[in-house]
Short mmCIF file of N, CA and C in Angstrom, two decimals:
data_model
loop_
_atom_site.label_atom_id
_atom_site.label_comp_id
_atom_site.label_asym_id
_atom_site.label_seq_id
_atom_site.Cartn_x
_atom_site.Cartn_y
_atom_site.Cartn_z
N UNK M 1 0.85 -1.18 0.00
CA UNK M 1 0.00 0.00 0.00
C UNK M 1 0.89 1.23 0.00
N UNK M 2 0.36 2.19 -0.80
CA UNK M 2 1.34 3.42 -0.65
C UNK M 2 0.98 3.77 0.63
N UNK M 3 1.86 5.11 0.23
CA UNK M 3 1.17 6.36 1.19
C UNK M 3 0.01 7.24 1.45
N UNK M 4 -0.73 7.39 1.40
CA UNK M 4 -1.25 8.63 1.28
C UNK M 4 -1.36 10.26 2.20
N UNK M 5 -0.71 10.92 1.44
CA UNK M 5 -0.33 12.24 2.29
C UNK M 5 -1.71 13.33 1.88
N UNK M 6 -2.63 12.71 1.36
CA UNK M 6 -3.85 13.49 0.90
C UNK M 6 -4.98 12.93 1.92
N UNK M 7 -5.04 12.04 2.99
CA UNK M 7 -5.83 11.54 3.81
C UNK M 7 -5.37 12.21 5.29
N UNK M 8 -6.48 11.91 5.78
CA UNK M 8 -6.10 12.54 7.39
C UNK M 8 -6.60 11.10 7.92
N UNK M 9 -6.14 10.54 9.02
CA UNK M 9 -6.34 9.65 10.01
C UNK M 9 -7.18 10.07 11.10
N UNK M 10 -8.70 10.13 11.40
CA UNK M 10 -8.97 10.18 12.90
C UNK M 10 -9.01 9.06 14.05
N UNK M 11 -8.69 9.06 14.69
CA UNK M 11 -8.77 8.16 15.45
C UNK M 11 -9.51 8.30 17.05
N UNK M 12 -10.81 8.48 17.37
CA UNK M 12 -11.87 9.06 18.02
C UNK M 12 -12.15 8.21 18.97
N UNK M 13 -12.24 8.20 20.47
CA UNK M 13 -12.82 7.72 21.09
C UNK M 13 -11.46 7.54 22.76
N UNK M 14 -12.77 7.28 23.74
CA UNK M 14 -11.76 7.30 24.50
C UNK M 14 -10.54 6.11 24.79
N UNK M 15 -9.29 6.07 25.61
CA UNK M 15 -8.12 5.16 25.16
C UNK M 15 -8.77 4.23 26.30
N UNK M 16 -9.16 4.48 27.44
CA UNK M 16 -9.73 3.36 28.51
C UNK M 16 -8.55 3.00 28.88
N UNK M 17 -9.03 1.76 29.81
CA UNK M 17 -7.98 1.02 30.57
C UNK M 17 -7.26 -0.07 29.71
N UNK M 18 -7.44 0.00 28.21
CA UNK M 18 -7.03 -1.25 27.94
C UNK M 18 -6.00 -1.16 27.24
N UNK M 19 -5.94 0.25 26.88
CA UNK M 19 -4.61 0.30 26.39
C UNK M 19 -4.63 0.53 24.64
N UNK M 20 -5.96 0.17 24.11
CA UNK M 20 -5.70 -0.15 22.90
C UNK M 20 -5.32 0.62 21.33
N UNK M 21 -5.39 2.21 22.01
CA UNK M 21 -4.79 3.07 21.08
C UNK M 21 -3.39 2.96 21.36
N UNK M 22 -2.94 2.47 22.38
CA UNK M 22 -1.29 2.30 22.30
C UNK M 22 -0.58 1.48 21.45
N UNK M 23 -1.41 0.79 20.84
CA UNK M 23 -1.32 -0.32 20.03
C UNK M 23 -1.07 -0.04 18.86
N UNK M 24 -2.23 0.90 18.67
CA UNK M 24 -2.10 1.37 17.09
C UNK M 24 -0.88 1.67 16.36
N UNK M 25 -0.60 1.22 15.68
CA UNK M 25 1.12 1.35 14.75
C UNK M 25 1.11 2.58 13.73
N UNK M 26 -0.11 3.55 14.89
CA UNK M 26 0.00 5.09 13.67
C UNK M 26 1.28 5.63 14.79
N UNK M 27 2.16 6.70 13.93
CA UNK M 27 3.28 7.80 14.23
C UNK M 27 2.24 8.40 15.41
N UNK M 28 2.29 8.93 16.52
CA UNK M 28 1.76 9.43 17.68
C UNK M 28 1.83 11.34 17.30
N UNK M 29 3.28 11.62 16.33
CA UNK M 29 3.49 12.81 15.59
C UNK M 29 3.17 13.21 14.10
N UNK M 30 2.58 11.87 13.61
CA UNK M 30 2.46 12.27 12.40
C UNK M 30 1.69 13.33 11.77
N UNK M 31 1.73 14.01 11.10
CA UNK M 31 0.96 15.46 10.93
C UNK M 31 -0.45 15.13 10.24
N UNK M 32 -1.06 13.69 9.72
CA UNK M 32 -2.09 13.05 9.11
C UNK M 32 -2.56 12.29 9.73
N UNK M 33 -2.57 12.53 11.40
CA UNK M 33 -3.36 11.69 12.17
C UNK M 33 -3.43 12.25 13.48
N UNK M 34 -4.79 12.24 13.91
CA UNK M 34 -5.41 13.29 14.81
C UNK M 34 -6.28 11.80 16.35
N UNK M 35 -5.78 12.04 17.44
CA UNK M 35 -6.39 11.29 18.13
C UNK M 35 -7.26 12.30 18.90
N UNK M 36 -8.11 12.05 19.06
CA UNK M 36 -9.46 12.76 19.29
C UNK M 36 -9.56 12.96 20.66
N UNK M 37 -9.66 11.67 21.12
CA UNK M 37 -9.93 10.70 22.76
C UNK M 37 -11.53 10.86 22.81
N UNK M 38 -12.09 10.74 23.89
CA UNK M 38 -13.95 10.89 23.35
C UNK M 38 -14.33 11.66 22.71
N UNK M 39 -15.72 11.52 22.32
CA UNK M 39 -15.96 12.62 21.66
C UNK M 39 -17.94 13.00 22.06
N UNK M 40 -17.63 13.58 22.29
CA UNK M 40 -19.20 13.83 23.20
C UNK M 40 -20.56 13.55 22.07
N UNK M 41 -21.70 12.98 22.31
CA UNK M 41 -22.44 12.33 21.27
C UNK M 41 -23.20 13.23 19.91
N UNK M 42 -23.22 14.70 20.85
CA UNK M 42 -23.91 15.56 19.70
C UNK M 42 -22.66 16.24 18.84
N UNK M 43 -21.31 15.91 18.92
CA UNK M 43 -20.53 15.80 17.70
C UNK M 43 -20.28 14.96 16.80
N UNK M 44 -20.97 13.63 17.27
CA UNK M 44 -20.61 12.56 16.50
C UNK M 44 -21.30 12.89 14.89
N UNK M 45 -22.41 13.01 14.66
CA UNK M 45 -22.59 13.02 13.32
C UNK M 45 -22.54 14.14 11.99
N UNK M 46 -21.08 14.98 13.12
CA UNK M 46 -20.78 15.86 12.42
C UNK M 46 -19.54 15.38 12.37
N UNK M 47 -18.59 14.39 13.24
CA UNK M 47 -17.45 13.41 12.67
C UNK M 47 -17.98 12.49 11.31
N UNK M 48 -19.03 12.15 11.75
CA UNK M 48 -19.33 10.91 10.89
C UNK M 48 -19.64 11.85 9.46
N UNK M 49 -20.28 12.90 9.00
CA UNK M 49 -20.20 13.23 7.84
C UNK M 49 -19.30 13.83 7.31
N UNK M 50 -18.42 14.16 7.99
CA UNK M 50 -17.34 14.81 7.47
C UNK M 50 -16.09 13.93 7.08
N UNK M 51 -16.44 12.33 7.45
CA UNK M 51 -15.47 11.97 6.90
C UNK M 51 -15.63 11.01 5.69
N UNK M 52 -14.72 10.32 5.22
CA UNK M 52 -14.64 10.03 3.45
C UNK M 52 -14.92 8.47 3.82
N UNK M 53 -14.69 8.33 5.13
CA UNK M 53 -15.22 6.71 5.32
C UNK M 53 -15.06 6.14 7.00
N UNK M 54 -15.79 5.29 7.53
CA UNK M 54 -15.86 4.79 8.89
C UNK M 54 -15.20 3.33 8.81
N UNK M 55 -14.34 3.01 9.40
CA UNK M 55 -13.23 1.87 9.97
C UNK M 55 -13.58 1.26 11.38
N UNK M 56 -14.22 0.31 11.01
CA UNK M 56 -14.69 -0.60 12.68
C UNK M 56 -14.46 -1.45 12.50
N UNK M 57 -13.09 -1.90 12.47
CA UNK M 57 -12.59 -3.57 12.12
C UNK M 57 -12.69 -4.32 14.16
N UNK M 58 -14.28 -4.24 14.06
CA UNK M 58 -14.22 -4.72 15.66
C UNK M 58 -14.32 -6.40 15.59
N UNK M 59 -13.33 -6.75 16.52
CA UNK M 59 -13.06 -8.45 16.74
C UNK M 59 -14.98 -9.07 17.37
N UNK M 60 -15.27 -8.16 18.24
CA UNK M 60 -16.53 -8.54 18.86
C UNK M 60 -17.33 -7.49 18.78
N UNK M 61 -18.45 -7.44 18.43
CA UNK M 61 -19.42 -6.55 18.66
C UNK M 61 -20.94 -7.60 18.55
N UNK M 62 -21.67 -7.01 19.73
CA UNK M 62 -23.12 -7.22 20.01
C UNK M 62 -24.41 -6.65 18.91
N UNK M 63 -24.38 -6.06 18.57
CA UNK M 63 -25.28 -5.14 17.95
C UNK M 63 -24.04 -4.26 16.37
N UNK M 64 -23.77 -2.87 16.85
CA UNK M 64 -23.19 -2.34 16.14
C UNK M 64 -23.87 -0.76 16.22
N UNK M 65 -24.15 -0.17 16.91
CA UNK M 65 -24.87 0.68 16.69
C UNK M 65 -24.26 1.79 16.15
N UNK M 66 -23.02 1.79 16.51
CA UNK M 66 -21.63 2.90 15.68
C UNK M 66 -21.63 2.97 14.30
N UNK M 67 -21.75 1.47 13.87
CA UNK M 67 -22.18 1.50 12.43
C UNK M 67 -23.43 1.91 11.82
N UNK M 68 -24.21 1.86 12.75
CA UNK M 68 -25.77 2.22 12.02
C UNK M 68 -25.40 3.86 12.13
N UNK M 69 -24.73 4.40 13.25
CA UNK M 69 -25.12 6.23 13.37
C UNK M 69 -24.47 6.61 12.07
N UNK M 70 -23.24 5.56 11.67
CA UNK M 70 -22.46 6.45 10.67
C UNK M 70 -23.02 5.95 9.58
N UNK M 71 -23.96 4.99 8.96
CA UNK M 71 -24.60 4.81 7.50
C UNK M 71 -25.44 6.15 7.94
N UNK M 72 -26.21 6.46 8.93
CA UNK M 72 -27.25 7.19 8.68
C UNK M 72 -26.94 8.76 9.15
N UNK M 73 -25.62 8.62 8.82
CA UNK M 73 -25.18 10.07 8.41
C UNK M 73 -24.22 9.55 6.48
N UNK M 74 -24.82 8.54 6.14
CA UNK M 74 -24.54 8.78 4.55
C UNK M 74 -22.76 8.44 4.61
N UNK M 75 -22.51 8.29 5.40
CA UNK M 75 -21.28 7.95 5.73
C UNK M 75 -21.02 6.10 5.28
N UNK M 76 -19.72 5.84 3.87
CA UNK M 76 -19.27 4.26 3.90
C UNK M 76 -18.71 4.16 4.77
N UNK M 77 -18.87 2.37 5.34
CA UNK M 77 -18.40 1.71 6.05
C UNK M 77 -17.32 0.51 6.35
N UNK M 78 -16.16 0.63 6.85
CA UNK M 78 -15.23 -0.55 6.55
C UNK M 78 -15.88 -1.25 7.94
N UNK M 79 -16.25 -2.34 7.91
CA UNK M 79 -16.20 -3.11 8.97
C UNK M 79 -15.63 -4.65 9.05
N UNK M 80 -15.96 -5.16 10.35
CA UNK M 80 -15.84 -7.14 10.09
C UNK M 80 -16.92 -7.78 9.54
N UNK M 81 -16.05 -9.05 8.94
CA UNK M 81 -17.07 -9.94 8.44
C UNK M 81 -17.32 -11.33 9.55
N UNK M 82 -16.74 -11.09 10.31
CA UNK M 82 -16.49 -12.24 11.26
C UNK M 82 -17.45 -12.23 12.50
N UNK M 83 -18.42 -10.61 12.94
CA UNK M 83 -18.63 -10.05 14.12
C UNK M 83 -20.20 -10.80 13.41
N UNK M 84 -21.39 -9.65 14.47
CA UNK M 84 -22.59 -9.46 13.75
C UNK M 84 -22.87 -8.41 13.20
N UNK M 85 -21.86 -7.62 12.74
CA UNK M 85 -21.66 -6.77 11.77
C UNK M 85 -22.10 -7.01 10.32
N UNK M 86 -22.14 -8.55 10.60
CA UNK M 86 -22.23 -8.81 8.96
C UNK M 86 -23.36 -8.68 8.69
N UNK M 87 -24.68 -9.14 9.64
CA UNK M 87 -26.01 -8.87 9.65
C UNK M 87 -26.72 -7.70 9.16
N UNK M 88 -25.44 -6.52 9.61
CA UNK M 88 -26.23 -5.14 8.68
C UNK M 88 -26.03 -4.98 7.95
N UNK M 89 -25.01 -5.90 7.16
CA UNK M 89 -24.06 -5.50 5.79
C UNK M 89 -25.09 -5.23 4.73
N UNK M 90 -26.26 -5.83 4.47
CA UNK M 90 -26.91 -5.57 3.41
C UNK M 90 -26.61 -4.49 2.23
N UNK M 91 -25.34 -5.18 1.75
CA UNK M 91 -24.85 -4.52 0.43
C UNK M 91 -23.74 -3.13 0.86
N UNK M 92 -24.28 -2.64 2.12
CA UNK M 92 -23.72 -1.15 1.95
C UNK M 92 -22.42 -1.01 2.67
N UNK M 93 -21.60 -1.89 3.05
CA UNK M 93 -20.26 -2.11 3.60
C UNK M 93 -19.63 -2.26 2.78
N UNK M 94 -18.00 -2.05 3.01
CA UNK M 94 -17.05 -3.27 2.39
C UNK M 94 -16.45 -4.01 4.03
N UNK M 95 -16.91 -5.42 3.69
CA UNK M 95 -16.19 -6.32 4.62
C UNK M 95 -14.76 -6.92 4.79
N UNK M 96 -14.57 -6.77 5.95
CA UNK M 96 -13.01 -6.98 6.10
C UNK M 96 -12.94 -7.92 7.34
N UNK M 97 -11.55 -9.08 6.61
CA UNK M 97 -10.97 -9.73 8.35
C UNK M 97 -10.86 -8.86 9.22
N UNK M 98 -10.84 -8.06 10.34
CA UNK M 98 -10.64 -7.62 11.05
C UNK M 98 -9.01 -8.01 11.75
N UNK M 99 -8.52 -8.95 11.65
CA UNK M 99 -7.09 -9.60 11.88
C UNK M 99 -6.48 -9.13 11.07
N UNK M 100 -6.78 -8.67 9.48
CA UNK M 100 -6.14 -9.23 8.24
C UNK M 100 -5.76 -7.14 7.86
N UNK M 101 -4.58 -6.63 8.31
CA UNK M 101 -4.31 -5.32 8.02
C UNK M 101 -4.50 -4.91 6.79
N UNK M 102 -4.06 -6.17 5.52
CA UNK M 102 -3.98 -6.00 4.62
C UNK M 102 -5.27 -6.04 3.87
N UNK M 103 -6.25 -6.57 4.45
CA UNK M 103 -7.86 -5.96 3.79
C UNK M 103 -8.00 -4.71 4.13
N UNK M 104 -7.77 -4.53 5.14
CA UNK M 104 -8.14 -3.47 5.74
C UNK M 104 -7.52 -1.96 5.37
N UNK M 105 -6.23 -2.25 4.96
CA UNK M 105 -5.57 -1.39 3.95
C UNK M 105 -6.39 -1.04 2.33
N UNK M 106 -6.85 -2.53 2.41
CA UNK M 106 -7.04 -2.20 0.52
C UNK M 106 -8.66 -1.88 0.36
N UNK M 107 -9.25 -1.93 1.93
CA UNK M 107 -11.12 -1.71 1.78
C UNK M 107 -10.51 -0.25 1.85
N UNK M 108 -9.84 0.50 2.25
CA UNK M 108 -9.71 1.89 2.50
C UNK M 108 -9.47 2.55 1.64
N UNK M 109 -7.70 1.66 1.28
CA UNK M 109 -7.53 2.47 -0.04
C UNK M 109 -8.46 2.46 -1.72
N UNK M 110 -9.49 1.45 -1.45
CA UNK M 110 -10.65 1.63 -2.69
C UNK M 110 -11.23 2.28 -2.38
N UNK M 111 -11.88 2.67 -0.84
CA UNK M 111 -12.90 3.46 -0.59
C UNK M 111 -11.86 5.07 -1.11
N UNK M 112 -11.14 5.29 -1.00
CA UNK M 112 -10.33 6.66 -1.07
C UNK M 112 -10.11 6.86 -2.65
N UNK M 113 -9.77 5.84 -3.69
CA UNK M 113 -9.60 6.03 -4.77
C UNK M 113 -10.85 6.14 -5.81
N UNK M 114 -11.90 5.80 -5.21
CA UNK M 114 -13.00 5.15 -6.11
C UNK M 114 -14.18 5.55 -5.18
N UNK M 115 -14.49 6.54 -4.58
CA UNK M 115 -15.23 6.74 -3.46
C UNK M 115 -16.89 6.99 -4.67
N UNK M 116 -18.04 7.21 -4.25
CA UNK M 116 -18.91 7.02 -4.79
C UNK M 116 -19.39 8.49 -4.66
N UNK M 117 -20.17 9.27 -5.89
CA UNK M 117 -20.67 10.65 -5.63
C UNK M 117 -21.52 10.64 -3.82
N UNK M 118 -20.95 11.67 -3.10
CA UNK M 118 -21.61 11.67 -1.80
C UNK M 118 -23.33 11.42 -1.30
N UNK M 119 -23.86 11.95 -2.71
CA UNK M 119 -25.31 12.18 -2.66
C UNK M 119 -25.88 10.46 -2.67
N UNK M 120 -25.26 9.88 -3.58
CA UNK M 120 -25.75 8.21 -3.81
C UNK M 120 -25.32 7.19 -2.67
N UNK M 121 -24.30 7.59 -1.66
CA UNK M 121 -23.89 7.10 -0.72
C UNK M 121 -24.87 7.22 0.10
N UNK M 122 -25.32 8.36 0.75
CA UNK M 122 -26.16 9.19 1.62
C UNK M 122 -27.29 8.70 1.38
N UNK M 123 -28.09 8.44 -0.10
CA UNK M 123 -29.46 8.07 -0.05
C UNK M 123 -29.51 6.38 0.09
N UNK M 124 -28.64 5.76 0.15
CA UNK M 124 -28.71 4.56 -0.18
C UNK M 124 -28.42 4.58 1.58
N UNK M 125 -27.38 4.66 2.12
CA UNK M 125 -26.90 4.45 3.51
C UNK M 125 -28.00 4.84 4.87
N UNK M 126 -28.38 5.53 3.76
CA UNK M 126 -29.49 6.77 5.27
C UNK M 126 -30.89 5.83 5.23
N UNK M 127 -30.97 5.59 4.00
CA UNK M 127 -32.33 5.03 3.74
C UNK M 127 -32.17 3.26 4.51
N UNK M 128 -31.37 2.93 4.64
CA UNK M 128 -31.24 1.66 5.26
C UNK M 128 -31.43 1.74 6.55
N UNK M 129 -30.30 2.74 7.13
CA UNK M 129 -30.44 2.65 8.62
C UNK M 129 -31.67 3.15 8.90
N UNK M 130 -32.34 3.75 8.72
CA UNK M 130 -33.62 3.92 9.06
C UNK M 130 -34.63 3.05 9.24
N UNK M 131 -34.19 1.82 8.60
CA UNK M 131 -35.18 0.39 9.13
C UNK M 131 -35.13 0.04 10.35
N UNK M 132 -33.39 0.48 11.17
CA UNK M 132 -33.96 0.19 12.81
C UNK M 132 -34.19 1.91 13.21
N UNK M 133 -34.67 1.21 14.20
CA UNK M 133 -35.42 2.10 15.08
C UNK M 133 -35.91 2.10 16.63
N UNK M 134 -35.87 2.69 17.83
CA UNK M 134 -35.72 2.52 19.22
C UNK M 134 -37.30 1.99 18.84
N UNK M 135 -38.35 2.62 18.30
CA UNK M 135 -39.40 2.43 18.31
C UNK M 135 -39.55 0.63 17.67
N UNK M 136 -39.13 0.52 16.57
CA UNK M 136 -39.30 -0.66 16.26
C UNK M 136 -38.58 -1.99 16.75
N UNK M 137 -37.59 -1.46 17.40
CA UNK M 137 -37.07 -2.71 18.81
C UNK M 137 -38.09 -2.47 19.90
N UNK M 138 -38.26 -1.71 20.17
CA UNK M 138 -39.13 -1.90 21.60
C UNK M 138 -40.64 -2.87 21.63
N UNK M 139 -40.96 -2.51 20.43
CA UNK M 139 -42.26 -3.59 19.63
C UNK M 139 -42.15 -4.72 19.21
N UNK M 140 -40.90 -4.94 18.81
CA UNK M 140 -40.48 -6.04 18.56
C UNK M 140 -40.23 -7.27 19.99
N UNK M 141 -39.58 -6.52 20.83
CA UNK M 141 -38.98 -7.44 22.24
C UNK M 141 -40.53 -7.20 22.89
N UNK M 142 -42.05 -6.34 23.06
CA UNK M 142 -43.22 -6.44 23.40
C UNK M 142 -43.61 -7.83 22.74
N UNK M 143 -43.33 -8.02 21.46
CA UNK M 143 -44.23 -9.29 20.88
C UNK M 143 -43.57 -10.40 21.56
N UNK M 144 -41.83 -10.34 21.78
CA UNK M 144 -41.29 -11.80 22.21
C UNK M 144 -41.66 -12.06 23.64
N UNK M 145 -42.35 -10.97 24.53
CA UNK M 145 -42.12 -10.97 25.93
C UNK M 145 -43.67 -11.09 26.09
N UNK M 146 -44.77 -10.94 25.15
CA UNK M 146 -45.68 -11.57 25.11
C UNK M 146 -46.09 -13.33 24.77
N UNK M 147 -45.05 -13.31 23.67
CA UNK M 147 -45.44 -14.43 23.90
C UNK M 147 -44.83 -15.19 24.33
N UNK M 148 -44.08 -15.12 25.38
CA UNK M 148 -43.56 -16.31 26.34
C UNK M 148 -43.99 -15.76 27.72
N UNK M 149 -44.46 -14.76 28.01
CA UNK M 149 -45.16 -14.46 29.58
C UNK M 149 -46.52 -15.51 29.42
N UNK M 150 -47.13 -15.88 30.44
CA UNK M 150 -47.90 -16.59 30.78
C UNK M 150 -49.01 -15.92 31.49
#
């Protein structure tokens, strides 16, 4: 993979106890990569549209809901294919090993070379996540908790 000196790196969220931005094998000085540390929730979907693509190569995830805020800010998505990530994939990801750097390099660098007009991203991405909904889980777990209460 080259370089690219035309990309910025964010890297958002807080470091916790686990250590795991220490990990990261980005330059800590590099002038194309910005560590954020949290980021309070009513900025998030002004991160999420402003950037050219979302990277959640998560080993485990329950749900995904990081991924749903950022389709439905029109925002592509690199994620795993291994998690239940894959469940939302319905077409609008590119899937990646999450182990495998080198997908994960080349889902990026296509998303960066070949990125899609913003407007067709946005209607396709926004219009998906909008199938969940707090309202339509809560109706949903009413029907399962009906019918197994007695």
């Amino acid at each position: 993979m080259r370089n690219r000196n035309d990309a910025w790196l964010v890297i958002a969220g807080g470091q916790g106890e686990s250590g795991n931005f220490r990990a990261v094998n980005a330059d800590q000085n590099a002038s194309n990569v910005i560590y954020t540390n949290y980021v309070p929730g009513e900025h998030l979907p002004a991160l999420y549209t402003g950037a050219s693509g979302f990277v959640f190569p998560s080993l485990y995830e329950g749900f995904g809901l990081t991924v749903l805020e950022a389709l439905a800010c029109g925002t592509p998505v690199i994620t795993s294919k291994t998690t239940s990530l894959l469940e939302l994939q319905g077409g609008r990801m590119f899937m990646v090993d999450p182990r495998s750097t080198e997908e994960i390099a080349n889902a990026i660098t296509e998303l960066l070379d070949d990125p899609l007009p913003r407007d067709v991203v946005s209607k396709c991405c926004e219009s998906y996540a909008r199938q969940f909904s707090w309202d339509k889980t809560a109706a949903q777990t009413e029907q399962v908790l009906l019918r197994y209460s007695s």
